[in-house]
Tab-separated table of C-alpha atoms in Angstrom:
chain	number	residue	atom	x	y	z
K	531	UNK	CA	-15.033	-14.720	12.678
K	532	UNK	CA	-12.505	-15.197	15.474
K	533	UNK	CA	-10.190	-12.402	16.542
K	534	UNK	CA	-7.182	-14.287	15.269
K	535	UNK	CA	-8.780	-14.821	11.872
K	536	UNK	CA	-9.559	-11.117	11.475
K	537	UNK	CA	-5.950	-10.019	11.080
K	538	UNK	CA	-4.498	-13.315	9.895
K	539	UNK	CA	-5.453	-12.691	6.279
K	540	UNK	CA	-3.799	-9.292	6.104
K	541	UNK	CA	-0.593	-10.301	7.840
K	542	UNK	CA	-0.352	-13.458	5.761
K	543	UNK	CA	-0.760	-11.238	2.700
K	544	UNK	CA	1.969	-8.837	3.791
K	545	UNK	CA	4.408	-11.458	5.040
K	546	UNK	CA	3.836	-14.375	2.694
K	547	UNK	CA	2.490	-13.115	-0.620
K	548	UNK	CA	4.578	-13.625	-3.731
K	549	UNK	CA	7.315	-11.151	-4.585
K	550	UNK	CA	11.063	-11.168	-4.716
K	551	UNK	CA	11.757	-8.057	-2.683
K	552	UNK	CA	10.317	-5.782	-0.024
K	553	UNK	CA	9.410	-2.225	-0.919
K	554	UNK	CA	11.326	0.409	1.064
K	555	UNK	CA	9.713	2.639	3.642
K	556	UNK	CA	8.281	5.919	2.450
K	557	UNK	CA	10.436	8.847	3.434
K	558	UNK	CA	11.950	12.030	2.101
K	559	UNK	CA	12.732	11.684	-1.578
K	560	UNK	CA	15.961	12.650	-3.266
K	561	UNK	CA	15.916	15.275	-5.976
K	562	UNK	CA	16.312	13.793	-9.469
K	563	UNK	CA	19.753	15.296	-10.000
K	564	UNK	CA	21.051	13.641	-6.816
K	565	UNK	CA	20.167	10.128	-7.968
K	566	UNK	CA	22.952	7.932	-9.331
K	567	UNK	CA	23.229	7.785	-13.120
K	568	UNK	CA	22.503	4.046	-13.050
K	569	UNK	CA	19.234	4.654	-11.187
K	570	UNK	CA	18.153	7.325	-13.676
K	571	UNK	CA	18.903	5.012	-16.594
K	572	UNK	CA	16.977	2.241	-14.869
K	573	UNK	CA	13.994	4.520	-14.297
K	574	UNK	CA	13.987	5.449	-17.987
K	575	UNK	CA	13.806	1.766	-18.916
K	576	UNK	CA	11.016	1.187	-16.418
K	577	UNK	CA	9.061	4.185	-17.681
K	578	UNK	CA	9.098	2.706	-21.181
K	579	UNK	CA	7.524	-0.451	-19.764
K	580	UNK	CA	4.442	1.571	-18.785
K	581	UNK	CA	3.336	1.280	-22.419
K	582	UNK	CA	3.689	-2.518	-22.491
K	583	UNK	CA	0.586	-4.403	-23.642
K	584	UNK	CA	0.845	-6.746	-20.636
K	585	UNK	CA	-0.826	-5.145	-17.584
K	586	UNK	CA	1.306	-7.185	-15.198
K	587	UNK	CA	4.446	-5.721	-16.739
K	588	UNK	CA	2.994	-2.233	-16.443
K	589	UNK	CA	2.131	-2.896	-12.809
K	590	UNK	CA	5.613	-4.240	-12.109
K	591	UNK	CA	7.202	-1.217	-13.782
K	592	UNK	CA	5.099	1.144	-11.656
K	593	UNK	CA	6.057	-0.728	-8.487
K	594	UNK	CA	9.729	-0.572	-9.423
K	595	UNK	CA	9.452	3.156	-10.079
K	596	UNK	CA	7.859	3.454	-6.639
K	597	UNK	CA	10.743	1.504	-5.140
K	598	UNK	CA	13.210	3.900	-6.773
K	599	UNK	CA	11.086	6.946	-5.860
K	600	UNK	CA	11.965	8.090	-9.376
K	601	UNK	CA	10.860	11.704	-9.085
K	602	UNK	CA	12.317	12.532	-12.506
K	603	UNK	CA	9.576	10.358	-14.019
K	604	UNK	CA	6.696	11.966	-12.124
K	605	UNK	CA	5.172	13.973	-14.993
K	606	UNK	CA	5.370	10.983	-17.311
K	607	UNK	CA	3.742	8.712	-14.715
K	608	UNK	CA	0.994	11.273	-14.144
K	609	UNK	CA	0.211	11.140	-17.861
K	610	UNK	CA	0.127	7.355	-17.962
K	611	UNK	CA	-2.085	7.307	-14.864
K	612	UNK	CA	-4.699	9.413	-16.690
K	613	UNK	CA	-4.914	7.024	-19.631
K	614	UNK	CA	-4.480	3.684	-17.809
K	615	UNK	CA	-7.525	1.381	-18.008
K	616	UNK	CA	-6.418	-1.550	-15.860
K	617	UNK	CA	-7.470	-1.067	-12.254
K	618	UNK	CA	-4.506	-2.800	-10.626
K	619	UNK	CA	-2.070	-0.833	-12.745
K	620	UNK	CA	-3.825	2.410	-11.764
K	621	UNK	CA	-3.353	1.579	-8.076
K	622	UNK	CA	0.323	0.788	-8.687
K	623	UNK	CA	0.739	4.097	-10.523
K	624	UNK	CA	-0.906	5.907	-7.614
K	625	UNK	CA	1.591	4.269	-5.266
K	626	UNK	CA	4.454	5.317	-7.534
K	627	UNK	CA	3.158	8.903	-7.586
K	628	UNK	CA	2.868	8.921	-3.801
K	629	UNK	CA	6.455	7.741	-3.503
K	630	UNK	CA	7.430	10.513	-5.931
K	631	UNK	CA	5.964	13.107	-3.599
K	632	UNK	CA	2.368	13.497	-4.798
K	633	UNK	CA	0.831	13.135	-1.349
K	634	UNK	CA	-2.774	13.771	-2.388
K	635	UNK	CA	-3.013	10.397	-4.144
K	636	UNK	CA	-3.090	8.792	-0.709
K	637	UNK	CA	-6.851	9.380	-0.880
K	638	UNK	CA	-7.070	7.147	-3.954
K	639	UNK	CA	-5.041	4.420	-2.262
K	640	UNK	CA	-7.323	4.480	0.778
K	641	UNK	CA	-10.422	4.372	-1.445
K	642	UNK	CA	-9.002	1.250	-3.082
K	643	UNK	CA	-9.295	-0.519	0.280
K	644	UNK	CA	-13.025	-0.781	-0.381
K	645	UNK	CA	-12.625	-2.447	-3.772
K	646	UNK	CA	-11.378	-5.592	-5.445
K	647	UNK	CA	-7.875	-4.040	-5.267
K	648	UNK	CA	-7.965	-4.042	-1.473
K	649	UNK	CA	-5.161	-6.583	-1.045
K	650	UNK	CA	-2.867	-4.554	-3.285
K	651	UNK	CA	-3.645	-1.252	-1.559
K	652	UNK	CA	-3.148	-2.792	1.890
K	653	UNK	CA	0.348	-3.953	1.055
K	654	UNK	CA	1.323	-0.586	-0.422
K	655	UNK	CA	-0.051	1.292	2.589
K	656	UNK	CA	1.780	-1.057	4.946
K	657	UNK	CA	4.979	0.450	3.484
K	658	UNK	CA	4.295	3.920	4.881
K	659	UNK	CA	7.017	5.103	7.246
K	660	UNK	CA	4.475	5.364	10.049
K	661	UNK	CA	0.759	5.489	10.852
K	662	UNK	CA	0.264	9.273	11.067
K	663	UNK	CA	-0.923	9.824	7.491
K	664	UNK	CA	-3.772	7.333	7.946
K	665	UNK	CA	-5.355	8.796	11.073
K	666	UNK	CA	-7.373	11.398	9.165
K	667	UNK	CA	-9.171	8.712	7.164
K	668	UNK	CA	-10.194	6.481	10.049
K	669	UNK	CA	-13.255	8.359	11.420
K	670	UNK	CA	-14.530	9.314	7.950
K	671	UNK	CA	-14.329	5.942	6.202
K	672	UNK	CA	-17.102	3.403	5.797
K	673	UNK	CA	-17.094	0.300	7.967
K	674	UNK	CA	-15.262	-1.953	5.542
K	675	UNK	CA	-12.502	0.603	4.982
K	676	UNK	CA	-12.219	1.219	8.726
K	677	UNK	CA	-11.549	-2.479	9.262
K	678	UNK	CA	-8.829	-2.480	6.606
K	679	UNK	CA	-7.268	0.677	8.056
K	680	UNK	CA	-7.281	-0.851	11.536
K	681	UNK	CA	-5.486	-3.895	10.170
K	682	UNK	CA	-2.838	-1.674	8.590
K	683	UNK	CA	-2.529	0.380	11.774
K	684	UNK	CA	-2.050	-2.853	13.699
K	685	UNK	CA	1.000	-3.359	11.522
K	686	UNK	CA	2.332	0.212	11.544
K	687	UNK	CA	0.996	1.537	14.827
K	688	UNK	CA	2.767	2.932	17.880
K	689	UNK	CA	1.772	4.185	21.313
K	690	UNK	CA	-0.142	7.138	19.847
K	691	UNK	CA	-2.088	4.775	17.622
K	692	UNK	CA	-3.474	3.008	20.704
K	693	UNK	CA	-5.235	6.231	21.699
K	694	UNK	CA	-6.462	6.853	18.163
K	695	UNK	CA	-8.111	3.449	17.799
K	696	UNK	CA	-9.510	3.177	21.327
K	697	UNK	CA	-12.978	4.567	20.395
K	698	UNK	CA	-13.332	1.948	17.662
K	699	UNK	CA	-12.969	-0.872	20.174
K	700	UNK	CA	-16.359	0.231	21.518
K	701	UNK	CA	-18.013	0.320	18.088
K	702	UNK	CA	-21.504	-1.118	17.740
K	703	UNK	CA	-20.268	-2.933	14.647
K	704	UNK	CA	-18.712	-6.144	16.032
K	705	UNK	CA	-16.288	-6.464	13.115
K	706	UNK	CA	-14.914	-2.955	13.644
K	707	UNK	CA	-14.684	-3.482	17.408
K	708	UNK	CA	-12.897	-6.778	16.894
K	709	UNK	CA	-10.459	-5.229	14.404
K	710	UNK	CA	-9.667	-2.424	16.860
K	711	UNK	CA	-9.110	-4.829	19.756
K	712	UNK	CA	-6.888	-7.008	17.587
K	713	UNK	CA	-4.919	-3.939	16.548
K	714	UNK	CA	-4.443	-3.018	20.199
K	715	UNK	CA	-3.117	-6.482	20.979
K	716	UNK	CA	-0.768	-6.491	17.990
K	717	UNK	CA	0.622	-3.020	18.749
K	718	UNK	CA	1.098	-3.785	22.442
K	719	UNK	CA	2.827	-7.042	21.590
K	720	UNK	CA	5.192	-5.222	19.268
K	721	UNK	CA	5.845	-2.381	21.731
K	722	UNK	CA	6.625	-4.863	24.480
K	723	UNK	CA	8.810	-7.087	22.315
K	724	UNK	CA	12.566	-7.181	23.011
K	725	UNK	CA	14.413	-4.489	21.115
K	726	UNK	CA	16.555	-7.104	19.379
K	727	UNK	CA	13.563	-8.969	17.962
K	728	UNK	CA	13.892	-9.536	14.204
K	729	UNK	CA	12.116	-6.977	12.020
K	730	UNK	CA	9.205	-8.130	9.919
K	731	UNK	CA	9.729	-8.303	6.214
K	732	UNK	CA	7.224	-6.643	3.897
K	733	UNK	CA	6.516	-7.941	0.458
K	734	UNK	CA	4.502	-6.599	-2.413
K	735	UNK	CA	1.466	-8.081	-4.079
K	736	UNK	CA	1.811	-9.288	-7.646
K	737	UNK	CA	-0.739	-10.568	-10.111
K	738	UNK	CA	-4.445	-9.827	-10.262
K	739	UNK	CA	-7.481	-11.196	-8.496
K	740	UNK	CA	-9.929	-13.471	-10.260
K	741	UNK	CA	-12.345	-10.548	-10.585
K	742	UNK	CA	-9.799	-8.518	-12.541
K	743	UNK	CA	-8.357	-11.118	-14.887
K	744	UNK	CA	-10.582	-9.878	-17.691
K	745	UNK	CA	-9.316	-6.269	-17.586
K	746	UNK	CA	-6.628	-6.826	-20.206
K	747	UNK	CA	-4.451	-9.781	-21.038
K	748	UNK	CA	-4.889	-12.697	-18.580
K	749	UNK	CA	-2.281	-12.262	-15.824
K	750	UNK	CA	0.168	-15.072	-15.226
K	751	UNK	CA	1.554	-15.912	-11.835
């Protein structure tokens, strides 16, 4: 696999996958009482959709709750996450919980990188406000997950990231080494780009992979 091909799939996924909006960056969340009334009403409507028989609608509702960072729905979402059977919906609920302040579910999102939900998890993790939260996972992950993390870090990374990924460029696994070198190139290109260069848009993943179409009702694109 060429160096260009290694990251092309991920960046094509982030920049060109279907979806009508880009998820916001993860940051400090407002307290429920500080949210506008319209947002709270909207989050109530979305929370009701988590019981819909269509898994795609449940996934979409979870992603919208993540977009709103609807902390007032956190306990309800935690309950639905425990009983959810569809794998893609579970990952979306984990992302919603992370956006609501439940930081420990980041472990579940990283584990999903080594699964058939990898594309979905990659796009969610590309919406982190920065790369710092992912550093702890990099040396402990298996090879496949390390490659996916390096691709995400190529997208999120900064000058500190270059030092963090340097050892992986010397990996005995050629795929890991190639991913690290590609990440270095991508980060350096971004750091050296003119400050007025247009920002990259980030879009969410919708639908399910062929492997998951049998989980519940067949997803429609």
